[in-house]
XYZ file of C-alpha atoms in Angstrom:
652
model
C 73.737 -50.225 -89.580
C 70.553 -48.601 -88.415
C 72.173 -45.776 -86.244
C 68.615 -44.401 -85.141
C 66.761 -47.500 -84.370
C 70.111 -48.665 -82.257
C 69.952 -45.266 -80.551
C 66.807 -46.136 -79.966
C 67.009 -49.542 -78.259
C 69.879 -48.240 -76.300
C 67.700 -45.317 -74.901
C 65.097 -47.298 -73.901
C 67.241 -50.582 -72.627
C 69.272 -47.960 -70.401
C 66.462 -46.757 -68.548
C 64.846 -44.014 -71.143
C 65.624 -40.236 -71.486
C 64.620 -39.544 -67.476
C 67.118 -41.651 -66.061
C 70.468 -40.441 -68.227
C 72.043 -37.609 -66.301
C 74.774 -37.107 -68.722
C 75.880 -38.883 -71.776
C 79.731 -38.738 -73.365
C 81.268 -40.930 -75.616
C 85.298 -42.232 -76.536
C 86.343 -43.792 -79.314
C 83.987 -46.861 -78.956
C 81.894 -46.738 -76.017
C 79.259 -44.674 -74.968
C 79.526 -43.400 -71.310
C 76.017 -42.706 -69.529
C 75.705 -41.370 -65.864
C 72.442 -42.973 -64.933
C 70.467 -41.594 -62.125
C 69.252 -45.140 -60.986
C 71.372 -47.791 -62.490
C 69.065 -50.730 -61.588
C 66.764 -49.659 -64.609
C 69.008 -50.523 -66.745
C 68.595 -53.818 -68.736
C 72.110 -55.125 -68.914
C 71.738 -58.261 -70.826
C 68.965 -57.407 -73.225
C 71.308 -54.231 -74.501
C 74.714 -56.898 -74.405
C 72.260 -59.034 -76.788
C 71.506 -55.840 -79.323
C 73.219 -56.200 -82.674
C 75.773 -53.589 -82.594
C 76.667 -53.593 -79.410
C 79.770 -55.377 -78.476
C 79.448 -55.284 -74.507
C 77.613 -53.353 -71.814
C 80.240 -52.110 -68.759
C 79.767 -50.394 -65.162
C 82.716 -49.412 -63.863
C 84.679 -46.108 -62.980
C 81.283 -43.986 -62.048
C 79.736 -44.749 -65.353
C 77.577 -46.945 -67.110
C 79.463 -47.623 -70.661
C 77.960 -49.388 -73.781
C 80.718 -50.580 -76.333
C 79.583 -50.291 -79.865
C 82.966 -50.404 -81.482
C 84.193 -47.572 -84.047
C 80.393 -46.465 -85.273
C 80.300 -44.821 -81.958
C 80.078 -41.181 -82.594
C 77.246 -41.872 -85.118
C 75.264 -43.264 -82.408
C 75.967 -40.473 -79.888
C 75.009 -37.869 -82.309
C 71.456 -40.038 -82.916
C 71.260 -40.453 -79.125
C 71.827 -37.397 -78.235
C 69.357 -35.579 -80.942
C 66.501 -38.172 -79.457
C 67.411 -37.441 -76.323
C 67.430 -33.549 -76.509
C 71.169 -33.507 -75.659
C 75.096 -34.130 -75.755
C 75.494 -34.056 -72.043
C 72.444 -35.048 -69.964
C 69.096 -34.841 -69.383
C 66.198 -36.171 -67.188
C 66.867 -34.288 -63.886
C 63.391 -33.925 -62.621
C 62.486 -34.227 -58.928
C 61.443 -37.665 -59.021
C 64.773 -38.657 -60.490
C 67.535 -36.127 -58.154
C 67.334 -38.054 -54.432
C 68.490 -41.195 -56.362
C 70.714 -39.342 -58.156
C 72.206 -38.050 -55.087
C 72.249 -41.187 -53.351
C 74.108 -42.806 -56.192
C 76.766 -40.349 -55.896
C 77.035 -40.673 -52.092
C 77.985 -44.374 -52.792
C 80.976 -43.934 -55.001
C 84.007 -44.139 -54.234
C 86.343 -41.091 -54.252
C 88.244 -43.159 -57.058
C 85.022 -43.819 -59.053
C 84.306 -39.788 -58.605
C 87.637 -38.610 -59.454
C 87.580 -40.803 -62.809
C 84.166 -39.985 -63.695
C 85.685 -36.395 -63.568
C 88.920 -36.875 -65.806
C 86.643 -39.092 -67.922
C 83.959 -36.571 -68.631
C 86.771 -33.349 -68.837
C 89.085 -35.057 -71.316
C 86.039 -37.293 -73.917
C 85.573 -33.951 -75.966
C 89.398 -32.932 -75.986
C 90.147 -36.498 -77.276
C 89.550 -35.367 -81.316
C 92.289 -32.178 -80.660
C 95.105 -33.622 -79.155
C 95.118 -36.644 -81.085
C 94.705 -34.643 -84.233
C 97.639 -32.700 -82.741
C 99.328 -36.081 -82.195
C 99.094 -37.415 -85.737
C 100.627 -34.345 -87.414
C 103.665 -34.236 -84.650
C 103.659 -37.931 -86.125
C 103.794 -36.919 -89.488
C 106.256 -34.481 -89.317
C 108.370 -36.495 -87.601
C 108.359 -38.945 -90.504
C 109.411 -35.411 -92.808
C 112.070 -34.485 -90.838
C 113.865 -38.435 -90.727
C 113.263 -38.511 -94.385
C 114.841 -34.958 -95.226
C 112.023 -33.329 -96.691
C 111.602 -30.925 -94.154
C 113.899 -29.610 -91.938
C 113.541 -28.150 -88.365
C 114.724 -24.425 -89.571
C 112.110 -24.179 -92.362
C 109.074 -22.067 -91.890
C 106.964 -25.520 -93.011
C 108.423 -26.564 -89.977
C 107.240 -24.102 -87.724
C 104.266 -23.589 -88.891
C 102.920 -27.438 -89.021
C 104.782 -27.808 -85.181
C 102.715 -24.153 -84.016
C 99.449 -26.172 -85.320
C 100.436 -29.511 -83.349
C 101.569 -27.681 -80.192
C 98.205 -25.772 -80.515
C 95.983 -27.889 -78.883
C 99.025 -28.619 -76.208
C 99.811 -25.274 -75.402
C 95.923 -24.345 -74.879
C 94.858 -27.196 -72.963
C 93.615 -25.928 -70.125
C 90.648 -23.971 -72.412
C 89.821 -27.049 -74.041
C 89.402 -29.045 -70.533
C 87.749 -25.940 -69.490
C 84.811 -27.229 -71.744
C 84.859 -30.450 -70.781
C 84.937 -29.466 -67.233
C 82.241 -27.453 -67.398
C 79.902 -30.160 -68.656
C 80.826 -32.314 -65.746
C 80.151 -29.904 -63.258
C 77.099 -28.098 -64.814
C 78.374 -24.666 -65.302
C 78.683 -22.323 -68.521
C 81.131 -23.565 -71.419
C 81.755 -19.998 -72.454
C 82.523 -18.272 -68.745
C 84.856 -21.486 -68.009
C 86.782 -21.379 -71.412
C 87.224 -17.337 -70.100
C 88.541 -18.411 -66.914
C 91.131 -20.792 -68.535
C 91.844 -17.975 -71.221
C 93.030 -15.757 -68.279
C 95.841 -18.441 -67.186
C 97.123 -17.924 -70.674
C 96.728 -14.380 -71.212
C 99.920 -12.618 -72.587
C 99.777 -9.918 -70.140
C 100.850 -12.750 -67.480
C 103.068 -14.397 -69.894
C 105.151 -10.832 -69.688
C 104.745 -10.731 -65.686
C 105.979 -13.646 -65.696
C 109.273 -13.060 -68.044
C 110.002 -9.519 -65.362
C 110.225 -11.971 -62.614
C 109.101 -8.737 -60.443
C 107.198 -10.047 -57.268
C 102.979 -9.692 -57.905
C 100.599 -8.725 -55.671
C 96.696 -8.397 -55.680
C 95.398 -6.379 -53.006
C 97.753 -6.871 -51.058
C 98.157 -10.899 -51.903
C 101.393 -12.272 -53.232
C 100.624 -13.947 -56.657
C 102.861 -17.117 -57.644
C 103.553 -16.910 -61.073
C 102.980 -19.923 -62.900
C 103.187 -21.422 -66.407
C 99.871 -22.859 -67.178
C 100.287 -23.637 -70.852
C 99.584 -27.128 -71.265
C 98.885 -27.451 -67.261
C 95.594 -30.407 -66.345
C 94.508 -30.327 -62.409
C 94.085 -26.787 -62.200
C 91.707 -25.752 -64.294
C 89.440 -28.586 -63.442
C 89.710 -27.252 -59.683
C 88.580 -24.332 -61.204
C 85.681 -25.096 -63.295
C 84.563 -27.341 -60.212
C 84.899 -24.066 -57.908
C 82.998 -21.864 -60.697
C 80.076 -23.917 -60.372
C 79.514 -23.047 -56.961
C 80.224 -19.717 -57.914
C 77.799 -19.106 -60.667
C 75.039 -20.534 -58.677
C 75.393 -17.963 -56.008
C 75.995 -15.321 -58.769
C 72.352 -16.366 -60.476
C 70.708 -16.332 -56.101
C 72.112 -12.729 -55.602
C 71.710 -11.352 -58.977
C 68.416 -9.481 -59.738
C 66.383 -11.251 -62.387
C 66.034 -7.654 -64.386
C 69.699 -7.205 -64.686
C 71.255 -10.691 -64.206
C 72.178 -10.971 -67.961
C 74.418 -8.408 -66.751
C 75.739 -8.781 -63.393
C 75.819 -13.061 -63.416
C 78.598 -13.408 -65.527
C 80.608 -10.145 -64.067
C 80.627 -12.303 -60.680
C 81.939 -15.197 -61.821
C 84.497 -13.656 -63.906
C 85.453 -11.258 -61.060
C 85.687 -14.348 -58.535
C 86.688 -16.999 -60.177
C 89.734 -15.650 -62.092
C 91.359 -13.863 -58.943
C 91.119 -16.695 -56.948
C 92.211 -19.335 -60.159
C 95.617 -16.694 -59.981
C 95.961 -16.540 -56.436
C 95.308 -19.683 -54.774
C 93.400 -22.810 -56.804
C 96.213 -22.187 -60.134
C 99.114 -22.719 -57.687
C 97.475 -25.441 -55.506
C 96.568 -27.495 -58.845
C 100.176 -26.860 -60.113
C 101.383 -28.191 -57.139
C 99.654 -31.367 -57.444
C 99.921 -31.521 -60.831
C 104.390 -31.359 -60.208
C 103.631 -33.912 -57.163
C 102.255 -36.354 -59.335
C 104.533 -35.953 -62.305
C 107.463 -36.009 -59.755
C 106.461 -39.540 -58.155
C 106.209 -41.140 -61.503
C 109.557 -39.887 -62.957
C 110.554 -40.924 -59.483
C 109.788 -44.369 -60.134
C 110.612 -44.668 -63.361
C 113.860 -43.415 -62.962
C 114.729 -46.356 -60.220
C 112.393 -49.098 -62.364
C 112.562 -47.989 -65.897
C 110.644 -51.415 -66.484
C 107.767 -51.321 -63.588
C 105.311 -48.749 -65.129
C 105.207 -50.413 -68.754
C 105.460 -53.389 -67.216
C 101.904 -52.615 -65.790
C 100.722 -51.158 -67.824
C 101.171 -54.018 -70.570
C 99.863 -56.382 -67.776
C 97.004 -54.642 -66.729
C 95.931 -52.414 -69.397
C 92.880 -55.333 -70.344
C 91.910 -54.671 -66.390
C 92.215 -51.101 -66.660
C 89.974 -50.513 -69.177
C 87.043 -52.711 -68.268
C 87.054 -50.412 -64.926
C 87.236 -47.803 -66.184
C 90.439 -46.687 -64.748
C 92.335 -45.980 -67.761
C 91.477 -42.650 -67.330
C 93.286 -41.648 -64.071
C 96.743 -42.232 -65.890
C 95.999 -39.437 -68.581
C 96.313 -36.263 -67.074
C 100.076 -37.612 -65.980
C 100.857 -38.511 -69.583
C 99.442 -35.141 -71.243
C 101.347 -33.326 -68.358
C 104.885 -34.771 -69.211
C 104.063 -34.310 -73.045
C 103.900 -30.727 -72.762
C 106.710 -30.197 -70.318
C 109.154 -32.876 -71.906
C 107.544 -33.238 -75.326
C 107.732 -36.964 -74.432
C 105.883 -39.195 -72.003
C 106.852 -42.851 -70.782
C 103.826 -43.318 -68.583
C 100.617 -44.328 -70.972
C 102.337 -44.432 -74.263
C 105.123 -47.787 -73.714
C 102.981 -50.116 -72.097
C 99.905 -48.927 -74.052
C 101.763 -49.872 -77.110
C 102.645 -53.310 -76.063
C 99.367 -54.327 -74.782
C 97.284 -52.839 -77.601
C 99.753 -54.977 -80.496
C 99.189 -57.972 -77.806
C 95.136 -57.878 -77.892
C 95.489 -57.670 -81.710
C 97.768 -61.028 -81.554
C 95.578 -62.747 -79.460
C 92.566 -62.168 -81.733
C 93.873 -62.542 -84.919
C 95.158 -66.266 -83.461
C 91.208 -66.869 -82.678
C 90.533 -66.042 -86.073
C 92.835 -68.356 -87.515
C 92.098 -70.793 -85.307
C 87.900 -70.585 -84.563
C 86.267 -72.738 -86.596
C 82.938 -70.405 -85.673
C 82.449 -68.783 -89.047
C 80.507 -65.926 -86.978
C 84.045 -65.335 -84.516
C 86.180 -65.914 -87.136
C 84.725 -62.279 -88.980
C 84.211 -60.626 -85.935
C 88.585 -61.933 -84.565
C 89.633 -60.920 -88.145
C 88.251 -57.301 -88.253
C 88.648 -56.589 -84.569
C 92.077 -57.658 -84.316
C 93.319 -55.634 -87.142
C 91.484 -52.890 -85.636
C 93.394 -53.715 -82.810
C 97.028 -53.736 -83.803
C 96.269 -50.122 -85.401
C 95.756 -48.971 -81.815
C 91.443 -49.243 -80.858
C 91.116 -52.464 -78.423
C 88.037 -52.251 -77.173
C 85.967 -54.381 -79.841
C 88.845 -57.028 -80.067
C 88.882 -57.275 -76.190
C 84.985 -56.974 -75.345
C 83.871 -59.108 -78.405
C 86.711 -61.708 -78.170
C 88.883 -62.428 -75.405
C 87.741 -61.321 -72.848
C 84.606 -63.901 -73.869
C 86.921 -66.531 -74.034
C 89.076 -65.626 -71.110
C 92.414 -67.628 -72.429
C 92.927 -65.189 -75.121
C 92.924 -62.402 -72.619
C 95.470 -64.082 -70.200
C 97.636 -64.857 -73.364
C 97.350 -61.281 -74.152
C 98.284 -60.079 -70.405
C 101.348 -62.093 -70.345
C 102.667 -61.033 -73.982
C 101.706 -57.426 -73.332
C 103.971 -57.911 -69.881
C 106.485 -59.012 -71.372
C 106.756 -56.593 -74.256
C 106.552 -53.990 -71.713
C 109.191 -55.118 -69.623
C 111.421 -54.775 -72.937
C 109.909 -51.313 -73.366
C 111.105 -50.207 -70.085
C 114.473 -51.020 -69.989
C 115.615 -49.697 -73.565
C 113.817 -46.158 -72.313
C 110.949 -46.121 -75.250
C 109.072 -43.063 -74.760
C 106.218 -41.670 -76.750
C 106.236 -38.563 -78.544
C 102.899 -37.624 -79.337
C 99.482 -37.998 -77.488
C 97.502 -40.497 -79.811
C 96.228 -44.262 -79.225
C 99.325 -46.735 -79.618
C 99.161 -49.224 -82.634
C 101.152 -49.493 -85.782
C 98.837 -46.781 -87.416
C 100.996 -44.237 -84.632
C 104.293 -46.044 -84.870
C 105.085 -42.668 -86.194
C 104.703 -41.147 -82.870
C 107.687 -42.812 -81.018
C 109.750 -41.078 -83.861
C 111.905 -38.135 -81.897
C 114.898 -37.231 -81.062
C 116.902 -40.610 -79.850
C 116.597 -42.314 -83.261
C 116.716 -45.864 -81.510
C 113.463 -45.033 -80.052
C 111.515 -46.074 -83.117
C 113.858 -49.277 -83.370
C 112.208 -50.691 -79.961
C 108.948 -49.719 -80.665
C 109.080 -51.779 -83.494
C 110.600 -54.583 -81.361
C 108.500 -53.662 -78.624
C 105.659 -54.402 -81.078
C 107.042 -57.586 -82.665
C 107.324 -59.214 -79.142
C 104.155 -58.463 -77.672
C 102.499 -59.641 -81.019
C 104.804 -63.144 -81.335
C 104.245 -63.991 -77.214
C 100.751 -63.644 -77.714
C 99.959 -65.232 -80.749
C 102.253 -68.243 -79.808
C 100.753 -68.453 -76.062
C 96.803 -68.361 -77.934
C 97.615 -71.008 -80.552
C 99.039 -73.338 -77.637
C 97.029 -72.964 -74.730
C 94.188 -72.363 -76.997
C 89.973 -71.840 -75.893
C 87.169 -72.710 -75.879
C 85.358 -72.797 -79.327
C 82.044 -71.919 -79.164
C 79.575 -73.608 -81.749
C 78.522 -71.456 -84.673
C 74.616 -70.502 -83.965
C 74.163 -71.324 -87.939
C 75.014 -75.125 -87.142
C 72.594 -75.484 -84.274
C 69.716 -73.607 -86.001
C 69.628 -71.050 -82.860
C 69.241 -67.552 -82.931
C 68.919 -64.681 -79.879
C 67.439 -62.235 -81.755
C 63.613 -62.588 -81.651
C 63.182 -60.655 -78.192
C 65.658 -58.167 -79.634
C 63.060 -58.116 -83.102
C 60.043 -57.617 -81.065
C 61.568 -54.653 -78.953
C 62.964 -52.962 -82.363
C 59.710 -52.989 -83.557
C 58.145 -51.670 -80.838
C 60.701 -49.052 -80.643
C 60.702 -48.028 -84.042
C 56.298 -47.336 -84.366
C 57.498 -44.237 -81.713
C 57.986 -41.162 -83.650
C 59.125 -39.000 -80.995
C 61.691 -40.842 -78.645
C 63.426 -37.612 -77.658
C 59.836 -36.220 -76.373
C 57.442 -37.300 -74.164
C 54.379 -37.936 -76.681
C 50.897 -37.674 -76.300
C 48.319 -39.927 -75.356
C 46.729 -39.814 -78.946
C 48.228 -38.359 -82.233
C 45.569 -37.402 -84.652
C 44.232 -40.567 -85.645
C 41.603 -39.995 -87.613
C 44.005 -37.750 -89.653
C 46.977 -39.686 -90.454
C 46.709 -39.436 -94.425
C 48.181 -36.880 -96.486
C 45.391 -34.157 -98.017
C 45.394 -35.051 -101.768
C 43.623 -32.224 -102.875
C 46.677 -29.815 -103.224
C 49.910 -29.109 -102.097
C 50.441 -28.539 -98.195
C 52.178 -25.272 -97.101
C 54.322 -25.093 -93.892
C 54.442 -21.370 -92.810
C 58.022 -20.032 -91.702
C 57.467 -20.144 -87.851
C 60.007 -17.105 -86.971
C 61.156 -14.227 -88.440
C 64.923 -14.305 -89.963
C 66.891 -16.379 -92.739
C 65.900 -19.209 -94.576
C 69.048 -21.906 -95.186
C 69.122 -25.468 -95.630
C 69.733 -27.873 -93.969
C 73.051 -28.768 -94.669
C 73.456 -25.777 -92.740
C 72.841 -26.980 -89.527
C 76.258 -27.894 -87.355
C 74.499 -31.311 -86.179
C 74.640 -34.224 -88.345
C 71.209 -36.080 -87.439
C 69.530 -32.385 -88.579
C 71.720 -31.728 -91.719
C 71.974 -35.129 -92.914
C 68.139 -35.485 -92.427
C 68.011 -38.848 -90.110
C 65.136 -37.325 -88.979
C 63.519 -35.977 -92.125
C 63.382 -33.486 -94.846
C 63.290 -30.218 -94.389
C 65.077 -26.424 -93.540
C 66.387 -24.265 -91.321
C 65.659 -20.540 -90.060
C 68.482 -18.559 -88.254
C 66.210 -16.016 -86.198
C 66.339 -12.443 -86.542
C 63.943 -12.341 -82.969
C 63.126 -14.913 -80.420
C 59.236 -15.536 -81.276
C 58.299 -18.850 -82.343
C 54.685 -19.063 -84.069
C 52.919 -22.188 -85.581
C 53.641 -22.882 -88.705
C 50.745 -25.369 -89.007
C 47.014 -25.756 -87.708
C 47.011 -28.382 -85.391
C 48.097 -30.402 -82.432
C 51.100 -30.361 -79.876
C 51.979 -33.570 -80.067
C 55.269 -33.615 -77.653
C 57.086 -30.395 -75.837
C 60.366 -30.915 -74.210
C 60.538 -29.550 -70.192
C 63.484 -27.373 -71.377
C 61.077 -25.873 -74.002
C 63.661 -25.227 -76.745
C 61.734 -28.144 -78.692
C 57.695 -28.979 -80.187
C 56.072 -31.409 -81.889
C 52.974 -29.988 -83.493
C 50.700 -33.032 -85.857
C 48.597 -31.042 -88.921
C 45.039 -31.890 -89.950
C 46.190 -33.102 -92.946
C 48.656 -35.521 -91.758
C 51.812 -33.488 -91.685
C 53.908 -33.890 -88.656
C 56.559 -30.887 -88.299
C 59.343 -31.093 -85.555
C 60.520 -27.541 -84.298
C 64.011 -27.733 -82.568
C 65.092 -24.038 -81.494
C 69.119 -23.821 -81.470
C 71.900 -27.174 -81.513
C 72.269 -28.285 -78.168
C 70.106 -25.623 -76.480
C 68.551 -28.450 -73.910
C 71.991 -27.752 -72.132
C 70.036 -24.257 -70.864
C 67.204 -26.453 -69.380
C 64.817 -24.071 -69.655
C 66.972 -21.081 -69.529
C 66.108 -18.027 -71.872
C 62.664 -20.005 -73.182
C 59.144 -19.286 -72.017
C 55.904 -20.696 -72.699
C 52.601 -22.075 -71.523
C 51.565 -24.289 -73.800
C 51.435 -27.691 -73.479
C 51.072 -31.385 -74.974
C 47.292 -31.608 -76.084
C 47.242 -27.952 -76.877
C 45.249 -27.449 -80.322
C 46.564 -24.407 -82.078
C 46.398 -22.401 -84.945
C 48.726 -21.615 -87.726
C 50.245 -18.055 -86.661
C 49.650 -18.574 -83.164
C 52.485 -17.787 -81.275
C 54.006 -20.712 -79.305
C 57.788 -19.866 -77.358
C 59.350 -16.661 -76.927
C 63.239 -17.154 -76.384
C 66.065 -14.725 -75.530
C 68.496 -14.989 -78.489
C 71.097 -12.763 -77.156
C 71.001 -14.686 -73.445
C 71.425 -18.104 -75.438
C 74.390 -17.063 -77.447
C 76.400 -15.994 -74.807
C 76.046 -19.002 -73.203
C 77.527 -20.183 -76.411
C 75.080 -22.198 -78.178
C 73.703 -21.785 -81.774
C 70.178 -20.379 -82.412
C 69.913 -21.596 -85.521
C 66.563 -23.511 -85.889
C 65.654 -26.442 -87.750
C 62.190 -27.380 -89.115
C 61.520 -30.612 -90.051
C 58.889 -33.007 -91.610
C 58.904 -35.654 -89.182
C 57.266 -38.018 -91.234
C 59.451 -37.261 -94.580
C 58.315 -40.669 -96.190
C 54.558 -39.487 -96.131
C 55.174 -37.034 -98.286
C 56.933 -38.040 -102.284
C 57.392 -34.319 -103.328
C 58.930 -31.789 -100.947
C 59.467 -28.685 -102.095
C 61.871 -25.989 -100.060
C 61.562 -22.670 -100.605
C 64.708 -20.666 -101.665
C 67.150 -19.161 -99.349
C 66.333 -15.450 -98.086
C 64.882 -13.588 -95.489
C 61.352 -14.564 -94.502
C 58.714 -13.131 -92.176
C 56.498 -14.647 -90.050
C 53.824 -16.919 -92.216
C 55.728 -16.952 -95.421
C 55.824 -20.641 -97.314
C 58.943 -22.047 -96.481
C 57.812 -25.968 -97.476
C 55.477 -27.062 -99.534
C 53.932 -30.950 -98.929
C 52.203 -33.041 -101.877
């Protein structure tokens, strides 16, 4: 698959760069906030190959690609100049707002847990699979639970448990706009030592003069997100009142000396509270219907997703996996409906006589009973509806089963027969009906498909018709831009589009500091070269000069990023830092802009290295040959520390 032309199609079918106001991806779908949703072209980007299915639900606008997903986030996000949002410009904010005002307080609150929990996904289901795996150790004997192994493997799996509140703490702060570093801070002061100790004393706290509740808040959910949302407001008054000559000083000493008291004091407690509350009412419930909550959720986990409210059920689950080390509210019914979707498809496989649905059943159904749903449900039965209804009654009734023998889960990661591992504690029946629990949602199922059956659609090969030509014309169009991250310029150097062949071109080093490759870069689409050949300069001082003669060709608003086009054909791509349109504008400063001519030496966009690294983002800067394929013999200079106008690349 072509992972940057797709990005590409998808940028442009959503709306372009100006109307995404934040972009986050799962495990197969990427999840844009859009500023005005009607923009978007709905069917054309349902009718791009490699996209599965286009849904709006749950305060976002999600496009399911299936499991290539986080290769076309990373392209996305490099085009688009960022991992979580861009395009706020004044034109763009009063529909923003207005779109906001319109949500629901449901759609709001799951747009929240949505955006908080995407980038702690990778941790705690890493942390998931090795509780998994050591369970499997310990019931075969070749570990036991007073060896060091043991501890040591269960201190890295509890790890991202224990510390959960720092890792939502990022993903917090990129929902609410506020700094990563300062919120991670915040959360690191609920899980300081020194209050670990108050709290073993048991003394009564004060501060000044305030009584202090002390509370656990390893592994806690609600309140650090009440906190993050709170230190947003907070560091914007901290950047009004703070004078522009000392703020790198004084911003972040407000926020820290707000925000942390009153996380201790008040908002800690309060989201504890409601954290317990909610916990409470489920165990509540589950402890007079054991069988009602995976009962549901095997019914109406299909439903759930395509809303978008899958989400609201998480931080319950991660809650009672920290407290109990078990949960029985995600994990049960997940595990029946997800073995259910994969029955249903891999009966329209077998059944289809589409040659097209058969691949597509086969390969997403399998994906499927390992645990990942969302191609088998979007591509397949939820097309054919039948399938889907097959799959909501065998993932009831497989729940239903799950409920009453008590199956819990023991580890946060997606249910499928790849985690069976994970329902592996200490009742050893447990794993016995989540086998069971597995066998009937996948025999219901399959046996409900074959009979009822669908609707077989005609294979597009036997009628001679094909979608694809609008789809052709707009990849084409898409792919003669160079620059979709950028706004481009009206003309590009025309008359100079051909290499010099007199001699070797030179690219200057455009900063002072040390040359690396590539490969050095922590952003795949830069060290994997999807965007061209080239290297990288980590700066000793924030000066960026021309490395070329030429023109500026595209400048991003947030000015961390330039386009310059050479005389002799070369087109270089200057992208200061990984991630650094986050800062929007922050810590950068220049004047020039697209049309500029400019020299080689001249000096283009100072930048506050210091500034940008506290606000935790890399400085390291990548230089790249935007049009790589022009150019048969690149040469890269060898790694070392280079001044201002030294050869780092040389063209032929």
């Amino acid at each position: 698959m072509d992972y940057r032309k797709l990005g590409q199609q998808i940028t442009e079918l959503v709306g372009k760069r100006d109307n995404i106001a934040r972009l986050t991806h799962c495990a197969t779908r990427l999840r844009f906030e859009l500023h005005d949703i009607s923009k978007a072209e709905t069917e054309k980007l349902k009718a791009l190959p490699g996209v599965i299915t286009v849904v709006n639900n749950g305060g976002q606008y999600q496009v399911v690609v299936g499991n290539e997903v986080q290769q076309v986030y990373r392209v996305i996000t490099q085009q688009m100049g960022s991992a979580t949002g861009s395009g706020d410009s004044k034109s763009d904010s009063g529909k923003n707002n207005g779109s906001k005002q319109k949500q629901s307080w449901i759609s709001r609150f799951i747009s929240v847990i949505s955006t908080t929990f995407t980038p702690v996904i990778p941790a705690i289901i890493g942390a998931g699979m090795i509780k998994a795996i050591l369970a499997v150790l310990v019931l075969t004997g070749l570990v036991t639970t007073e060896s060091q192994n043991y501890y040591i493997l269960n201190t890295i799996a509890d790890a991202a448990f224990y510390f959960m509140p720092i890792l939502l703490a990022y993903g917090a702060s990129i929902k609410f706009e506020t700094s990563p570093i300062l919120a991670m801070t915040v959360a690191g002061v609920l899980l300081h030592p020194g209050w670990s100790a108050l709290m073993a004393e048991g003394k009564d706290v004060f501060f000044i003069g305030v009584p202090v509740r002390l509370t656990d808040y390893a592994g806690s959910v609600l309140p650090i997100i009440i906190v993050v949302w709170l230190m947003s407001y907070i560091e914007r008054f901290a950047d009004r009142v703070s004078p522009s000559k000392i703020k790198f000083f004084t911003k972040p000493m407000i926020v820290l000396l707000i925000t942390a008291p009153l996380a201790l004091v008040a908002i800690g407690p309060f989201g504890t509270y409601l954290n317990d509350l909610v916990a409470m009412g489920a165990e509540a419930i589950n402890a007079r219907a054991s069988w009602l909550i995976p009962l549901l959720m095997g019914t109406l986990q299909p439903f759930l997703i395509v809303t978008g409210t899958a989400w609201a059920m998480t931080p319950i689950a991660t809650s009672q996996l920290t407290k109990n080390g078990y949960e029985m509210i995600n994990g049960p019914g997940m595990l029946a409906s997800n073995i259910a979707q994969g029955g249903a498809t891999l009966a329209v496989a077998l059944k289809t006589k589409n040659k097209k649905l058969k691949q597509l059943a086969a390969s997403s159904g399998f994906t499927a009973v390992l645990g990942i749903t969302e191609p088998s449900l979007y591509g397949v039965t939820l097309k054919l509806k039948k399938p889907l209804i097959a799959a909501m009654i065998g993932g009831g009734v497989a729940g239903i089963y799950a409920g009453l023998t008590g199956l819990v889960r023991y580890a946060f990661v997606s249910p499928g027969l790849a985690a069976l591992p994970a329902f592996i504690g200490s009742n050893p029946m447990n794993i016995v009906h989540a086998i069971v629990t597995c066998l009937i949602a996948f025999i219901v199922t399959f046996a409900l498909t074959w009979i009822i059956g669908f609707e077989d659609p005609v294979d597009d090969d036997e009628e001679g018709n094909t979608n694809v030509n609008d789809d052709k014309t707009l990849s084409e169009q898409l792919v003669k831009d160079n620059t979709p991250s950028m706004q481009s310029a009206a003309t590009t150097n025309a008359n100079v589009s051909s290499p010099n062949e007199s001699g070797p071109l030179t690219i200057a080093s455009p900063m002072q500091g040390e040359l690396v490759h590539l490969d050095r870069v922590p952003d795949d689409v830069f060290s994997l070269g999807l965007l061209g050949k080239g290297a990288a300069i980590i700066p000793a001082k924030g000066e960026l000069y021309a490395p070329i003669s030429g023109e500026v060709t595209a400048f991003m608003d947030s000015k961390h990023a330039v386009k310059l086009n050479g005389y002799d054909g070369e087109e270089v791509l200057i992208h200061i830092g990984v991630d650094t349109v986050n800062l929007k504008g922050r810590h950068f400063h220049s004047s020039i802009k697209v049309g500029d001519r400019i020299k080689r030496g001249d000096l283009l966009i100072t930048f506050d290295i210091d500034a940008i690294k506290l606000e935790g983002y890399e400085v390291i800067t990548p230089i790249i040959i935007a049009n790589s394929e022009h150019f048969p013999d690149i040469k890269l200079e060898k790694q070392s520390r280079v001044d201002v106008g030294a050869t780092i690349i040389q063209l032929s």
